[in-house]
Amino acid sequence: MTAEPTAGHGQKTAGTRRIGILGLGTHLPPGTRTNEEVARDAGVTAQWIRERTGVLTRHVAGPDEAASDLAAHAVRSAVEAAGIAVTDVGLLVCATSTPDELGPSTACRVQALVGAHRAVALDVGAACSGWLFAAKVAYDWLRGSERDGYAVVVGVEAYSKFLDPTDRGTSVLFADGAAATVLGPVDAPYGFADFRLGSDGTQAGLVLIPGGGSRLPAAPATLAAGSHRIRMDGRSVSRFIVDVLPRLITEALDRAGLGVEDIACFVCHQPNPVLLRRLGGELGIPAERLVVVGDEVGNIGAASAAYALAAAAARHGLRPGDRVLLTVFGAGMTWGSALLTWSGAHAQMPVPVPDSPVPNASERNLP
């Protein structure tokens, strides 16, 4: 890693302005579900979960907590880390596939909770790819503005509300959490570059919550069929990840004329720690440069990549000038990558206050 002076918040003209990350914040609800607890409901053993997934525990929102509540905590931490006032935020983008309600946008709920009354608030739906998709929206917004400003991008999921605890393919992986980033102007050579996003809607049925929308509105029949729970074709999704992740990384490196050794930190979506570590090894990525947080939080969807980036900043010693390669993929199916030259942003990762574990997720899951 190469150390360089910390970047300032440079003034640039629209279209040439460089945009980077100025602060990060995360939030995990205090309730947890251990492998032993999940295993009892899923009909497997804790050892099976550890060996197949690498997930050790997962955080669970309380009965009265919604996605916006988790997101608001993360946004407050990110804004504080960036050293700005929440009233300075001009855009608030929320990435989630577990919104508070079908409408309005969860971003509007977050805006009200944190007091960002000057911000335009909107949601982006790209499942586990959501944070990077939302970051591209904020990046373009800020680059096109007439004057410098700030945007907050928060990824959040409350998956536990939509899980079937007896489904071992989903209950062992998905969990709750939020991670937020403040985007704003930075000096050269810092900031984002080379965003590449993609989607393949022909595979939209591989991971979804089929009930509750306009195709299958809530009704006694959909409730009885469990259509309001997450359904996933695990084998097909694994094949998708095995194909798309190496391709995203190799193509991003080729476009930039870089090698694995030129990247200080690889930050990926966290679908399965065992699979992620295996693919990283096959690509020749040194273990210490591949950020893996799924073992401690599970798959927190749209929050995963941003949470991993915060961990890289807070725990892995990212320094100004370090190159970070971001890669995401998720339901839809969706995928994306971006290069980020680190500007020295601070990250706040508050430790959740211990609470008694949730005895049975099915007792508090709402349809």
CSV table of C-alpha atoms in Angstrom, one decimal:
chain,number,residue,atom,x,y,z
A,1,MET,CA,0.0,0.0,0.0
A,2,THR,CA,1.3,3.4,-0.9
A,3,ALA,CA,0.7,6.3,1.5
A,4,GLU,CA,-0.1,9.8,0.0
A,5,PRO,CA,-1.4,13.0,1.6
A,6,THR,CA,-5.0,13.0,2.5
A,7,ALA,CA,-7.2,14.5,-0.2
A,8,GLY,CA,-9.2,17.7,0.3
A,9,HIS,CA,-12.7,18.5,-0.8
A,10,GLY,CA,-11.6,20.1,-4.1
A,11,GLN,CA,-13.7,22.5,-6.1
A,12,LYS,CA,-14.2,21.3,-9.7
A,13,THR,CA,-16.4,22.3,-12.6
A,14,ALA,CA,-19.4,20.1,-13.5
A,15,GLY,CA,-18.4,17.2,-15.7
A,16,THR,CA,-14.7,17.2,-14.5
A,17,ARG,CA,-15.4,17.0,-10.8
A,18,ARG,CA,-13.9,14.0,-9.1
A,19,ILE,CA,-16.2,12.2,-6.7
A,20,GLY,CA,-15.1,9.9,-3.9
A,21,ILE,CA,-16.1,8.7,-0.4
A,22,LEU,CA,-15.8,11.1,2.5
A,23,GLY,CA,-17.2,9.0,5.3
A,24,LEU,CA,-18.7,5.6,6.1
A,25,GLY,CA,-21.0,4.3,8.8
A,26,THR,CA,-22.5,0.9,9.6
A,27,HIS,CA,-25.2,-0.4,11.9
A,28,LEU,CA,-26.1,-3.9,13.0
A,29,PRO,CA,-29.1,-4.6,15.2
A,30,PRO,CA,-28.1,-6.1,18.6
A,31,GLY,CA,-30.2,-9.3,18.3
A,32,THR,CA,-28.4,-12.3,16.9
A,33,ARG,CA,-29.0,-15.8,15.6
A,34,THR,CA,-26.2,-18.3,16.1
A,35,ASN,CA,-25.5,-21.3,13.9
A,36,GLU,CA,-26.8,-23.5,16.6
A,37,GLU,CA,-30.2,-21.7,16.7
A,38,VAL,CA,-30.5,-21.5,12.9
A,39,ALA,CA,-29.5,-25.2,12.5
A,40,ARG,CA,-32.4,-26.4,14.8
A,41,ASP,CA,-35.0,-24.8,12.6
A,42,ALA,CA,-33.3,-25.6,9.3
A,43,GLY,CA,-32.8,-29.3,10.0
A,44,VAL,CA,-29.0,-29.2,9.7
A,45,THR,CA,-26.1,-29.0,12.1
A,46,ALA,CA,-24.1,-26.0,13.1
A,47,GLN,CA,-21.0,-27.7,11.6
A,48,TRP,CA,-22.8,-28.1,8.3
A,49,ILE,CA,-23.5,-24.3,8.2
A,50,ARG,CA,-19.9,-23.5,9.0
A,51,GLU,CA,-18.4,-25.8,6.4
A,52,ARG,CA,-20.8,-24.9,3.6
A,53,THR,CA,-21.1,-21.2,4.2
A,54,GLY,CA,-18.5,-19.9,6.6
A,55,VAL,CA,-21.2,-17.8,8.3
A,56,LEU,CA,-20.8,-17.9,12.1
A,57,THR,CA,-23.6,-15.6,13.2
A,58,ARG,CA,-26.1,-13.1,11.8
A,59,HIS,CA,-27.8,-10.0,13.3
A,60,VAL,CA,-31.5,-9.8,13.5
A,61,ALA,CA,-33.8,-6.7,13.6
A,62,GLY,CA,-36.3,-6.5,16.4
A,63,PRO,CA,-40.0,-6.9,16.0
A,64,ASP,CA,-40.5,-3.1,15.8
A,65,GLU,CA,-37.5,-2.3,13.6
A,66,ALA,CA,-37.8,-1.8,9.9
A,67,ALA,CA,-35.2,-1.2,7.2
A,68,SER,CA,-35.4,2.5,7.6
A,69,ASP,CA,-34.6,2.3,11.3
A,70,LEU,CA,-31.4,0.4,10.6
A,71,ALA,CA,-30.5,2.7,7.7
A,72,ALA,CA,-30.9,5.8,9.7
A,73,HIS,CA,-28.4,4.7,12.3
A,74,ALA,CA,-25.8,4.0,9.5
A,75,VAL,CA,-26.5,7.3,7.8
A,76,ARG,CA,-25.9,9.2,11.1
A,77,SER,CA,-22.6,7.5,11.6
A,78,ALA,CA,-21.5,8.1,8.0
A,79,VAL,CA,-22.3,11.8,8.1
A,80,GLU,CA,-20.5,12.2,11.4
A,81,ALA,CA,-17.5,10.3,10.0
A,82,ALA,CA,-17.5,12.7,7.0
A,83,GLY,CA,-17.5,15.7,9.3
A,84,ILE,CA,-20.5,17.3,7.6
A,85,ALA,CA,-24.0,18.2,8.8
A,86,VAL,CA,-26.9,16.1,7.8
A,87,THR,CA,-28.6,19.3,6.5
A,88,ASP,CA,-25.8,19.6,4.0
A,89,VAL,CA,-26.8,16.4,2.2
A,90,GLY,CA,-28.4,17.1,-1.2
A,91,LEU,CA,-29.2,13.6,-2.2
A,92,LEU,CA,-30.1,10.5,-0.2
A,93,VAL,CA,-30.3,7.2,-2.1
A,94,CYS,CA,-31.4,4.0,-0.3
A,95,ALA,CA,-30.6,0.6,-1.8
A,96,THR,CA,-32.8,-2.2,-0.5
A,97,SER,CA,-34.9,-5.2,-1.5
A,98,THR,CA,-36.7,-5.2,1.9
A,99,PRO,CA,-38.4,-1.8,2.0
A,100,ASP,CA,-40.5,-0.6,4.9
A,101,GLU,CA,-43.5,-0.7,2.5
A,102,LEU,CA,-44.2,-0.9,-1.2
A,103,GLY,CA,-44.5,2.9,-1.2
A,104,PRO,CA,-43.3,5.5,-0.4
A,105,SER,CA,-39.6,5.0,-0.9
A,106,THR,CA,-37.7,3.8,2.1
A,107,ALA,CA,-35.3,6.7,1.5
A,108,CYS,CA,-38.1,9.1,2.4
A,109,ARG,CA,-38.5,7.4,5.7
A,110,VAL,CA,-34.7,7.6,6.3
A,111,GLN,CA,-34.7,11.3,5.3
A,112,ALA,CA,-37.4,12.0,7.9
A,113,LEU,CA,-35.6,10.0,10.6
A,114,VAL,CA,-32.2,11.7,10.2
A,115,GLY,CA,-33.5,15.2,9.4
A,116,ALA,CA,-32.0,15.5,6.0
A,117,HIS,CA,-34.7,17.9,5.0
A,118,ARG,CA,-32.8,19.5,2.1
A,119,ALA,CA,-32.1,16.1,0.4
A,120,VAL,CA,-33.8,14.6,-2.6
A,121,ALA,CA,-34.7,11.1,-1.4
A,122,LEU,CA,-35.1,8.0,-3.7
A,123,ASP,CA,-34.7,4.3,-3.7
A,124,VAL,CA,-32.7,2.0,-6.0
A,125,GLY,CA,-33.7,-1.6,-6.3
A,126,ALA,CA,-30.9,-3.9,-7.5
A,127,ALA,CA,-30.9,-6.4,-4.7
A,128,CYS,CA,-27.4,-7.3,-3.5
A,129,SER,CA,-25.9,-5.0,-6.2
A,130,GLY,CA,-27.9,-2.1,-4.9
A,131,TRP,CA,-25.3,-0.1,-3.1
A,132,LEU,CA,-23.0,0.2,-6.1
A,133,PHE,CA,-25.9,0.9,-8.4
A,134,ALA,CA,-27.0,3.7,-6.0
A,135,ALA,CA,-23.5,5.0,-5.8
A,136,LYS,CA,-23.4,5.4,-9.6
A,137,VAL,CA,-26.7,7.4,-9.4
A,138,ALA,CA,-25.1,9.6,-6.7
A,139,TYR,CA,-21.8,9.9,-8.6
A,140,ASP,CA,-23.6,11.1,-11.8
A,141,TRP,CA,-25.8,13.5,-9.8
A,142,LEU,CA,-22.8,15.1,-8.1
A,143,ARG,CA,-20.7,15.2,-11.2
A,144,GLY,CA,-23.5,17.0,-13.1
A,145,SER,CA,-24.3,19.5,-10.4
A,146,GLU,CA,-23.4,23.2,-10.9
A,147,ARG,CA,-21.7,23.4,-7.5
A,148,ASP,CA,-20.0,21.0,-5.1
A,149,GLY,CA,-22.4,19.0,-2.8
A,150,TYR,CA,-22.8,15.8,-0.8
A,151,ALA,CA,-24.8,12.7,-1.3
A,152,VAL,CA,-25.5,9.8,1.1
A,153,VAL,CA,-25.9,6.3,-0.3
A,154,VAL,CA,-27.1,3.7,2.2
A,155,GLY,CA,-27.6,-0.1,1.6
A,156,VAL,CA,-29.9,-1.8,4.1
A,157,GLU,CA,-31.7,-5.1,4.4
A,158,ALA,CA,-34.1,-6.5,7.0
A,159,TYR,CA,-34.1,-10.0,5.5
A,160,SER,CA,-35.1,-11.7,8.7
A,161,LYS,CA,-38.7,-10.5,8.2
A,162,PHE,CA,-38.9,-12.5,5.0
A,163,LEU,CA,-37.2,-15.7,5.8
A,164,ASP,CA,-38.6,-19.2,6.1
A,165,PRO,CA,-36.6,-20.5,9.1
A,166,THR,CA,-37.0,-24.1,7.8
A,167,ASP,CA,-35.4,-23.3,4.4
A,168,ARG,CA,-31.7,-24.2,4.9
A,169,GLY,CA,-30.8,-22.5,1.5
A,170,THR,CA,-31.8,-19.1,2.7
A,171,SER,CA,-32.1,-19.0,6.5
A,172,VAL,CA,-28.4,-19.9,7.0
A,173,LEU,CA,-27.2,-17.0,4.8
A,174,PHE,CA,-29.4,-13.9,5.0
A,175,ALA,CA,-29.3,-11.4,7.8
A,176,ASP,CA,-30.0,-7.8,8.7
A,177,GLY,CA,-27.8,-4.7,8.6
A,178,ALA,CA,-27.0,-1.3,7.1
A,179,ALA,CA,-24.0,0.5,5.7
A,180,ALA,CA,-23.9,4.1,4.5
A,181,THR,CA,-21.3,6.2,2.6
A,182,VAL,CA,-21.1,9.9,2.1
A,183,LEU,CA,-20.0,10.9,-1.5
A,184,GLY,CA,-18.6,14.2,-2.4
A,185,PRO,CA,-15.8,16.0,-4.2
A,186,VAL,CA,-12.2,14.9,-3.8
A,187,ASP,CA,-8.9,16.0,-5.4
A,188,ALA,CA,-7.1,14.1,-8.1
A,189,PRO,CA,-6.1,11.2,-8.2
A,190,TYR,CA,-8.7,10.1,-5.7
A,191,GLY,CA,-12.3,9.0,-6.2
A,192,PHE,CA,-14.3,6.6,-8.3
A,193,ALA,CA,-13.6,5.5,-11.9
A,194,ASP,CA,-14.7,3.0,-14.4
A,195,PHE,CA,-18.2,2.1,-13.2
A,196,ARG,CA,-19.6,-0.9,-15.1
A,197,LEU,CA,-23.1,-2.2,-14.3
A,198,GLY,CA,-25.2,-5.0,-15.9
A,199,SER,CA,-28.4,-6.9,-15.6
A,200,ASP,CA,-30.0,-10.1,-17.0
A,201,GLY,CA,-33.7,-10.1,-16.4
A,202,THR,CA,-34.2,-13.5,-17.9
A,203,GLN,CA,-32.8,-14.9,-14.6
A,204,ALA,CA,-35.0,-12.8,-12.3
A,205,GLY,CA,-36.6,-15.9,-10.9
A,206,LEU,CA,-33.5,-17.3,-9.4
A,207,VAL,CA,-33.8,-15.2,-6.2
A,208,LEU,CA,-37.0,-13.4,-5.3
A,209,ILE,CA,-39.9,-12.7,-2.9
A,210,PRO,CA,-42.8,-13.6,-5.2
A,211,GLY,CA,-45.7,-12.4,-3.1
A,212,GLY,CA,-46.8,-9.0,-2.0
A,213,GLY,CA,-46.4,-7.1,-5.2
A,214,SER,CA,-48.7,-6.2,-8.1
A,215,ARG,CA,-48.3,-9.7,-9.7
A,216,LEU,CA,-49.2,-11.6,-6.5
A,217,PRO,CA,-50.9,-9.2,-4.1
A,218,ALA,CA,-51.2,-10.2,-0.5
A,219,ALA,CA,-54.1,-12.6,-0.1
A,220,PRO,CA,-54.9,-15.7,2.0
A,221,ALA,CA,-53.7,-17.9,-0.8
A,222,THR,CA,-50.3,-16.2,-1.0
A,223,LEU,CA,-49.9,-16.3,2.7
A,224,ALA,CA,-50.7,-20.0,2.8
A,225,ALA,CA,-48.2,-20.7,0.1
A,226,GLY,CA,-45.5,-18.8,1.8
A,227,SER,CA,-45.0,-16.5,-1.1
A,228,HIS,CA,-43.9,-13.6,1.1
A,229,ARG,CA,-40.6,-15.4,2.0
A,230,ILE,CA,-37.3,-15.4,0.1
A,231,ARG,CA,-37.0,-18.1,-2.5
A,232,MET,CA,-33.7,-19.0,-4.0
A,233,ASP,CA,-32.4,-21.5,-6.5
A,234,GLY,CA,-29.1,-22.0,-4.7
A,235,ARG,CA,-27.3,-24.1,-7.3
A,236,SER,CA,-28.1,-21.7,-10.1
A,237,VAL,CA,-27.1,-18.7,-8.1
A,238,SER,CA,-23.8,-20.4,-7.2
A,239,ARG,CA,-23.1,-21.1,-10.8
A,240,PHE,CA,-23.9,-17.4,-11.6
A,241,ILE,CA,-21.4,-16.2,-8.9
A,242,VAL,CA,-18.7,-18.6,-10.1
A,243,ASP,CA,-19.1,-17.1,-13.6
A,244,VAL,CA,-19.6,-13.4,-12.9
A,245,LEU,CA,-17.2,-12.7,-10.1
A,246,PRO,CA,-14.0,-13.7,-11.8
A,247,ARG,CA,-15.1,-12.1,-15.0
A,248,LEU,CA,-15.9,-8.8,-13.2
A,249,ILE,CA,-12.4,-8.7,-11.6
A,250,THR,CA,-10.4,-9.8,-14.6
A,251,GLU,CA,-12.2,-7.4,-17.0
A,252,ALA,CA,-11.9,-4.4,-14.6
A,253,LEU,CA,-8.1,-5.1,-14.2
A,254,ASP,CA,-7.7,-5.4,-17.9
A,255,ARG,CA,-9.5,-2.2,-18.7
A,256,ALA,CA,-7.3,-0.3,-16.2
A,257,GLY,CA,-4.1,-2.0,-17.3
A,258,LEU,CA,-3.6,-3.3,-13.7
A,259,GLY,CA,-2.7,-6.6,-12.1
A,260,VAL,CA,-3.9,-8.2,-8.9
A,261,GLU,CA,-0.7,-6.8,-7.2
A,262,ASP,CA,-1.8,-3.2,-8.0
A,263,ILE,CA,-5.0,-3.5,-5.9
A,264,ALA,CA,-4.6,-2.9,-2.2
A,265,CYS,CA,-8.1,-4.2,-1.4
A,266,PHE,CA,-10.7,-6.3,-3.1
A,267,VAL,CA,-14.2,-5.5,-1.8
A,268,CYS,CA,-17.0,-7.8,-3.0
A,269,HIS,CA,-20.5,-8.6,-2.2
A,270,GLN,CA,-20.6,-11.2,0.6
A,271,PRO,CA,-22.9,-14.1,-0.5
A,272,ASN,CA,-21.0,-16.9,1.1
A,273,PRO,CA,-17.6,-16.6,2.8
A,274,VAL,CA,-16.5,-20.1,1.8
A,275,LEU,CA,-17.3,-19.5,-1.9
A,276,LEU,CA,-15.8,-16.0,-1.8
A,277,ARG,CA,-12.5,-17.2,-0.4
A,278,ARG,CA,-12.3,-20.0,-2.9
A,279,LEU,CA,-12.8,-17.8,-5.9
A,280,GLY,CA,-10.4,-15.2,-4.5
A,281,GLY,CA,-7.7,-17.9,-4.2
A,282,GLU,CA,-8.3,-19.1,-7.7
A,283,LEU,CA,-7.8,-15.6,-9.0
A,284,GLY,CA,-4.5,-15.3,-7.1
A,285,ILE,CA,-5.8,-12.6,-4.7
A,286,PRO,CA,-3.8,-12.7,-1.4
A,287,ALA,CA,-6.0,-13.6,1.5
A,288,GLU,CA,-5.1,-10.4,3.3
A,289,ARG,CA,-6.3,-8.2,0.4
A,290,LEU,CA,-9.7,-9.9,0.0
A,291,VAL,CA,-12.1,-8.4,2.6
A,292,VAL,CA,-14.4,-11.1,4.0
A,293,VAL,CA,-17.1,-10.0,6.5
A,294,GLY,CA,-19.8,-12.5,5.7
A,295,ASP,CA,-18.6,-14.8,8.5
A,296,GLU,CA,-19.6,-12.2,11.1
A,297,VAL,CA,-22.7,-10.7,9.5
A,298,GLY,CA,-24.0,-13.2,6.9
A,299,ASN,CA,-25.4,-11.9,3.6
A,300,ILE,CA,-26.8,-8.4,4.3
A,301,GLY,CA,-27.7,-7.8,0.7
A,302,ALA,CA,-27.4,-4.2,-0.5
A,303,ALA,CA,-25.4,-3.4,2.6
A,304,SER,CA,-22.8,-6.1,2.1
A,305,ALA,CA,-20.3,-4.3,-0.1
A,306,ALA,CA,-20.5,-1.0,1.8
A,307,TYR,CA,-20.1,-2.8,5.1
A,308,ALA,CA,-17.0,-4.6,3.7
A,309,LEU,CA,-15.6,-1.3,2.5
A,310,ALA,CA,-16.1,0.2,5.9
A,311,ALA,CA,-14.3,-2.8,7.4
A,312,ALA,CA,-11.4,-2.3,5.0
A,313,ALA,CA,-11.1,1.3,6.1
A,314,ALA,CA,-11.5,0.7,9.8
A,315,ARG,CA,-9.6,-2.6,10.1
A,316,HIS,CA,-7.4,-3.3,7.1
A,317,GLY,CA,-5.4,-0.2,7.1
A,318,LEU,CA,-6.5,1.5,3.8
A,319,ARG,CA,-4.4,4.5,3.2
A,320,PRO,CA,-4.8,7.5,0.8
A,321,GLY,CA,-3.8,6.5,-2.7
A,322,ASP,CA,-4.7,2.8,-2.3
A,323,ARG,CA,-6.7,1.3,-5.1
A,324,VAL,CA,-9.8,-0.6,-4.2
A,325,LEU,CA,-11.7,-2.8,-6.7
A,326,LEU,CA,-15.4,-3.1,-5.9
A,327,THR,CA,-17.5,-5.9,-7.3
A,328,VAL,CA,-21.1,-6.7,-6.7
A,329,PHE,CA,-23.8,-9.2,-7.9
A,330,GLY,CA,-27.3,-10.0,-6.9
A,331,ALA,CA,-30.8,-10.9,-7.8
A,332,GLY,CA,-32.3,-9.7,-11.0
A,333,MET,CA,-29.7,-10.9,-12.0
A,334,THR,CA,-27.5,-7.8,-11.5
A,335,TRP,CA,-23.8,-7.2,-11.3
A,336,GLY,CA,-21.3,-4.3,-11.3
A,337,SER,CA,-17.8,-3.1,-10.6
A,338,ALA,CA,-15.9,0.1,-10.0
A,339,LEU,CA,-12.4,1.2,-9.2
A,340,LEU,CA,-11.9,3.5,-6.3
A,341,THR,CA,-8.7,5.4,-5.3
A,342,TRP,CA,-9.0,5.8,-1.6
A,343,SER,CA,-9.0,9.4,-0.2
A,344,GLY,CA,-8.5,8.6,3.5
A,345,ALA,CA,-12.1,8.6,4.6
A,346,HIS,CA,-13.0,7.6,8.1
A,347,ALA,CA,-15.4,4.8,9.0
A,348,GLN,CA,-17.5,4.4,12.0
A,349,MET,CA,-18.5,0.9,12.9
A,350,PRO,CA,-20.4,1.0,16.2
A,351,VAL,CA,-20.4,-2.3,18.1
A,352,PRO,CA,-24.0,-3.5,18.6
A,353,VAL,CA,-25.1,-3.5,22.2
A,354,PRO,CA,-25.5,-7.2,23.2
A,355,ASP,CA,-29.1,-8.3,23.5
A,356,SER,CA,-30.8,-11.6,24.1
A,357,PRO,CA,-30.9,-13.8,20.9
A,358,VAL,CA,-34.2,-13.9,19.0
A,359,PRO,CA,-35.6,-17.3,20.1
A,360,ASN,CA,-37.4,-18.1,16.8
A,361,ALA,CA,-37.4,-15.9,13.8
A,362,SER,CA,-40.7,-17.3,12.6
A,363,GLU,CA,-42.4,-15.8,15.7
A,364,ARG,CA,-41.8,-12.2,14.6
A,365,ASN,CA,-41.6,-12.4,10.8
A,366,LEU,CA,-44.3,-10.4,9.2
A,367,PRO,CA,-45.7,-11.4,5.8
